[in-house]
PDB file of C-alpha atoms in Angstrom:
ATOM      1  CA  UNK A 160      15.284   8.886  -9.070  1.00  0.00           C
ATOM      2  CA  UNK A 161      14.472  12.362 -10.395  1.00  0.00           C
ATOM      3  CA  UNK A 162      11.742  10.757 -12.864  1.00  0.00           C
ATOM      4  CA  UNK A 163      10.472   9.462  -9.812  1.00  0.00           C
ATOM      5  CA  UNK A 164       9.954  12.472  -8.329  1.00  0.00           C
ATOM      6  CA  UNK A 165       8.583  13.590 -11.723  1.00  0.00           C
ATOM      7  CA  UNK A 166       6.154  11.343 -11.768  1.00  0.00           C
ATOM      8  CA  UNK A 167       5.228  10.279  -8.389  1.00  0.00           C
ATOM      9  CA  UNK A 168       1.918  13.366  -9.116  1.00  0.00           C
ATOM     10  CA  UNK A 169       0.739  10.912 -12.152  1.00  0.00           C
ATOM     11  CA  UNK A 170       1.137   8.580 -10.037  1.00  0.00           C
ATOM     12  CA  UNK A 171      -0.979   9.163  -7.538  1.00  0.00           C
ATOM     13  CA  UNK A 172      -3.542  10.347  -9.720  1.00  0.00           C
ATOM     14  CA  UNK A 173      -3.271   7.015 -12.272  1.00  0.00           C
ATOM     15  CA  UNK A 174      -3.301   4.729  -8.345  1.00  0.00           C
ATOM     16  CA  UNK A 175      -7.038   6.301  -8.168  1.00  0.00           C
ATOM     17  CA  UNK A 176      -7.345   5.339 -11.859  1.00  0.00           C
ATOM     18  CA  UNK A 177      -6.777   1.862 -11.518  1.00  0.00           C
ATOM     19  CA  UNK A 178      -8.811   1.372  -7.968  1.00  0.00           C
ATOM     20  CA  UNK A 179     -12.031   3.031  -9.796  1.00  0.00           C
ATOM     21  CA  UNK A 180     -11.528   0.402 -13.048  1.00  0.00           C
ATOM     22  CA  UNK A 181     -11.031  -2.377 -10.135  1.00  0.00           C
ATOM     23  CA  UNK A 182     -13.595  -1.371  -7.748  1.00  0.00           C
ATOM     24  CA  UNK A 183     -15.670  -1.538 -11.373  1.00  0.00           C
ATOM     25  CA  UNK A 184     -14.344  -4.478 -12.688  1.00  0.00           C
ATOM     26  CA  UNK A 185     -15.331  -6.169  -9.640  1.00  0.00           C
ATOM     27  CA  UNK A 186     -19.379  -5.017  -9.203  1.00  0.00           C
ATOM     28  CA  UNK A 187     -19.144  -6.251 -13.101  1.00  0.00           C
ATOM     29  CA  UNK A 188     -18.057  -9.634 -11.888  1.00  0.00           C
ATOM     30  CA  UNK A 189     -20.316  -9.923  -9.055  1.00  0.00           C
ATOM     31  CA  UNK A 190     -23.389  -8.836 -11.728  1.00  0.00           C
ATOM     32  CA  UNK A 191     -21.915 -11.766 -14.686  1.00  0.00           C
ATOM     33  CA  UNK A 192     -25.055 -13.947 -15.823  1.00  0.00           C
ATOM     34  CA  UNK A 193     -25.560 -17.144 -14.720  1.00  0.00           C
ATOM     35  CA  UNK A 194     -25.800 -20.503 -16.806  1.00  0.00           C
ATOM     36  CA  UNK A 195     -27.072 -23.522 -16.415  1.00  0.00           C
ATOM     37  CA  UNK A 196     -24.457 -26.225 -15.904  1.00  0.00           C
ATOM     38  CA  UNK A 197     -24.427 -30.104 -14.809  1.00  0.00           C
ATOM     39  CA  UNK A 198     -21.994 -31.454 -12.579  1.00  0.00           C
ATOM     40  CA  UNK A 199     -21.390 -35.024 -11.970  1.00  0.00           C
ATOM     41  CA  UNK A 200     -21.135 -36.630  -8.929  1.00  0.00           C
ATOM     42  CA  UNK A 201     -21.224 -39.628  -6.915  1.00  0.00           C
ATOM     43  CA  UNK A 202     -24.193 -41.121  -4.864  1.00  0.00           C
ATOM     44  CA  UNK A 203     -24.605 -40.700  -0.989  1.00  0.00           C
ATOM     45  CA  UNK A 204     -24.918 -44.383  -0.488  1.00  0.00           C
ATOM     46  CA  UNK A 205     -22.666 -47.765  -1.973  1.00  0.00           C
ATOM     47  CA  UNK A 206     -22.718 -47.949  -4.615  1.00  0.00           C
ATOM     48  CA  UNK A 207     -21.404 -44.552  -5.547  1.00  0.00           C
ATOM     49  CA  UNK A 208     -23.173 -44.442  -8.172  1.00  0.00           C
ATOM     50  CA  UNK A 209     -22.870 -40.906 -11.325  1.00  0.00           C
ATOM     51  CA  UNK A 210     -25.694 -38.273 -10.834  1.00  0.00           C
ATOM     52  CA  UNK A 211     -26.223 -35.611 -12.721  1.00  0.00           C
ATOM     53  CA  UNK A 212     -26.271 -32.268 -11.123  1.00  0.00           C
ATOM     54  CA  UNK A 213     -27.606 -29.174 -12.245  1.00  0.00           C
ATOM     55  CA  UNK A 214     -25.905 -26.472 -11.114  1.00  0.00           C
ATOM     56  CA  UNK A 215     -26.265 -22.542 -11.655  1.00  0.00           C
ATOM     57  CA  UNK A 216     -22.763 -20.758 -12.496  1.00  0.00           C
ATOM     58  CA  UNK A 217     -21.071 -18.014 -13.726  1.00  0.00           C
ATOM     59  CA  UNK A 218     -20.906 -17.177 -17.398  1.00  0.00           C
ATOM     60  CA  UNK A 219     -17.374 -19.016 -17.824  1.00  0.00           C
ATOM     61  CA  UNK A 220     -16.059 -16.791 -20.544  1.00  0.00           C
ATOM     62  CA  UNK A 221     -17.274 -13.807 -19.285  1.00  0.00           C
ATOM     63  CA  UNK A 222     -15.653 -14.656 -15.693  1.00  0.00           C
ATOM     64  CA  UNK A 223     -12.914 -15.372 -17.124  1.00  0.00           C
ATOM     65  CA  UNK A 224     -12.400 -12.298 -19.530  1.00  0.00           C
ATOM     66  CA  UNK A 225     -13.145 -10.062 -15.782  1.00  0.00           C
ATOM     67  CA  UNK A 226     -11.044 -11.904 -13.970  1.00  0.00           C
ATOM     68  CA  UNK A 227      -8.153 -11.605 -16.627  1.00  0.00           C
ATOM     69  CA  UNK A 228      -8.669  -8.284 -16.349  1.00  0.00           C
ATOM     70  CA  UNK A 229      -8.696  -7.918 -13.030  1.00  0.00           C
ATOM     71  CA  UNK A 230      -5.218  -9.531 -11.965  1.00  0.00           C
ATOM     72  CA  UNK A 231      -3.889  -6.869 -14.600  1.00  0.00           C
ATOM     73  CA  UNK A 232      -5.412  -4.274 -13.174  1.00  0.00           C
ATOM     74  CA  UNK A 233      -4.246  -5.396  -9.876  1.00  0.00           C
ATOM     75  CA  UNK A 234      -0.950  -5.882 -11.167  1.00  0.00           C
ATOM     76  CA  UNK A 235      -0.326  -2.671 -12.591  1.00  0.00           C
ATOM     77  CA  UNK A 236      -1.654  -1.131  -8.862  1.00  0.00           C
ATOM     78  CA  UNK A 237       1.166  -3.043  -7.121  1.00  0.00           C
ATOM     79  CA  UNK A 238       3.881  -1.419 -10.024  1.00  0.00           C
ATOM     80  CA  UNK A 239       2.687   1.872  -8.757  1.00  0.00           C
ATOM     81  CA  UNK A 240       2.123   2.119  -5.972  1.00  0.00           C
ATOM     82  CA  UNK A 241       5.859   0.749  -5.655  1.00  0.00           C
ATOM     83  CA  UNK A 242       6.675   3.520  -7.152  1.00  0.00           C
ATOM     84  CA  UNK A 243       5.051   5.350  -5.264  1.00  0.00           C
ATOM     85  CA  UNK A 244       6.277   3.830  -1.617  1.00  0.00           C
ATOM     86  CA  UNK A 245       9.607   4.809  -2.933  1.00  0.00           C
ATOM     87  CA  UNK A 246       9.216   7.948  -3.399  1.00  0.00           C
ATOM     88  CA  UNK A 247       7.998   8.673   0.034  1.00  0.00           C
ATOM     89  CA  UNK A 248      10.232   6.779   1.980  1.00  0.00           C
ATOM     90  CA  UNK A 249      13.032   8.149   0.023  1.00  0.00           C
ATOM     91  CA  UNK A 250      11.244  11.812   1.056  1.00  0.00           C
ATOM     92  CA  UNK A 251      11.645  10.341   4.477  1.00  0.00           C
ATOM     93  CA  UNK A 252      14.640   9.317   4.206  1.00  0.00           C
ATOM     94  CA  UNK A 253      15.870  13.003   3.877  1.00  0.00           C
ATOM     95  CA  UNK A 254      17.417  14.903   6.771  1.00  0.00           C
ATOM     96  CA  UNK A 255      14.647  18.036   8.148  1.00  0.00           C
ATOM     97  CA  UNK A 256      15.587  20.683   6.494  1.00  0.00           C
ATOM     98  CA  UNK A 257      14.629  22.851   3.865  1.00  0.00           C
ATOM     99  CA  UNK A 258      15.361  20.733   0.883  1.00  0.00           C
ATOM    100  CA  UNK A 259      12.801  17.810   3.107  1.00  0.00           C
ATOM    101  CA  UNK A 260       9.835  20.638   3.833  1.00  0.00           C
ATOM    102  CA  UNK A 261      10.402  21.801   0.033  1.00  0.00           C
ATOM    103  CA  UNK A 262       9.319  17.623  -1.280  1.00  0.00           C
ATOM    104  CA  UNK A 263       6.989  16.927   1.488  1.00  0.00           C
ATOM    105  CA  UNK A 264       5.444  20.279   0.151  1.00  0.00           C
ATOM    106  CA  UNK A 265       5.178  19.396  -3.171  1.00  0.00           C
ATOM    107  CA  UNK A 266       4.835  15.690  -3.689  1.00  0.00           C
ATOM    108  CA  UNK A 267       2.801  15.032  -0.535  1.00  0.00           C
ATOM    109  CA  UNK A 268       0.939  18.012   0.581  1.00  0.00           C
ATOM    110  CA  UNK A 269       0.046  18.195  -3.028  1.00  0.00           C
ATOM    111  CA  UNK A 270       1.008  22.026  -2.933  1.00  0.00           C
ATOM    112  CA  UNK A 271       1.966  23.998  -5.980  1.00  0.00           C
ATOM    113  CA  UNK A 272       6.087  25.988  -6.387  1.00  0.00           C
ATOM    114  CA  UNK A 273       4.350  29.119  -6.149  1.00  0.00           C
ATOM    115  CA  UNK A 274       2.668  28.036  -1.929  1.00  0.00           C
ATOM    116  CA  UNK A 275       5.548  26.393  -1.172  1.00  0.00           C
ATOM    117  CA  UNK A 276       6.993  29.987  -1.936  1.00  0.00           C
ATOM    118  CA  UNK A 277       4.590  31.840   0.082  1.00  0.00           C
ATOM    119  CA  UNK A 278       5.076  29.402   2.940  1.00  0.00           C
ATOM    120  CA  UNK A 279       8.953  29.691   3.256  1.00  0.00           C
ATOM    121  CA  UNK A 280       9.594  32.943   2.487  1.00  0.00           C
ATOM    122  CA  UNK A 281      11.888  32.050  -1.236  1.00  0.00           C
ATOM    123  CA  UNK A 282      10.696  32.883  -4.862  1.00  0.00           C
ATOM    124  CA  UNK A 283       9.113  30.680  -6.569  1.00  0.00           C
ATOM    125  CA  UNK A 284      12.248  30.241  -9.314  1.00  0.00           C
ATOM    126  CA  UNK A 285      14.452  29.065  -6.097  1.00  0.00           C
ATOM    127  CA  UNK A 286      12.185  26.723  -5.177  1.00  0.00           C
ATOM    128  CA  UNK A 287      12.412  25.483  -8.877  1.00  0.00           C
ATOM    129  CA  UNK A 288      16.095  25.572  -8.340  1.00  0.00           C
ATOM    130  CA  UNK A 289      15.950  23.252  -5.527  1.00  0.00           C
ATOM    131  CA  UNK A 290      13.648  20.756  -6.209  1.00  0.00           C
ATOM    132  CA  UNK A 291      15.836  20.138  -9.753  1.00  0.00           C
ATOM    133  CA  UNK A 292      18.910  20.301  -7.858  1.00  0.00           C
ATOM    134  CA  UNK A 293      17.839  17.228  -6.005  1.00  0.00           C
TER     135      UNK A 293
END
């Protein structure tokens, strides 16, 4: 759990970066150039003769490449979010008290150890010891 706590702030930043990357990739997916393609269809009436129809489709190679990157980023985002949720549920599961207040302040409220020390009346060194001992 100590490793997860140490990585928590980095993971929060990474999650924001992944969300921004996904947003850009979805925008790029929408702006992929279209090309003309032909498809076959059967006629509307009997004897259902095969017909060729021209359609506009997005560039297949570019679309596939972007979709692969999107799926990779989505997979990373899911893993990072799971790690963040684990830390948050661990902190929420702690009994009410000094340790929980300190962890909530440092990790969830994004306060520094000095700010938490001023808030609790301890020194920054003592706050650091409490975090290290958990």
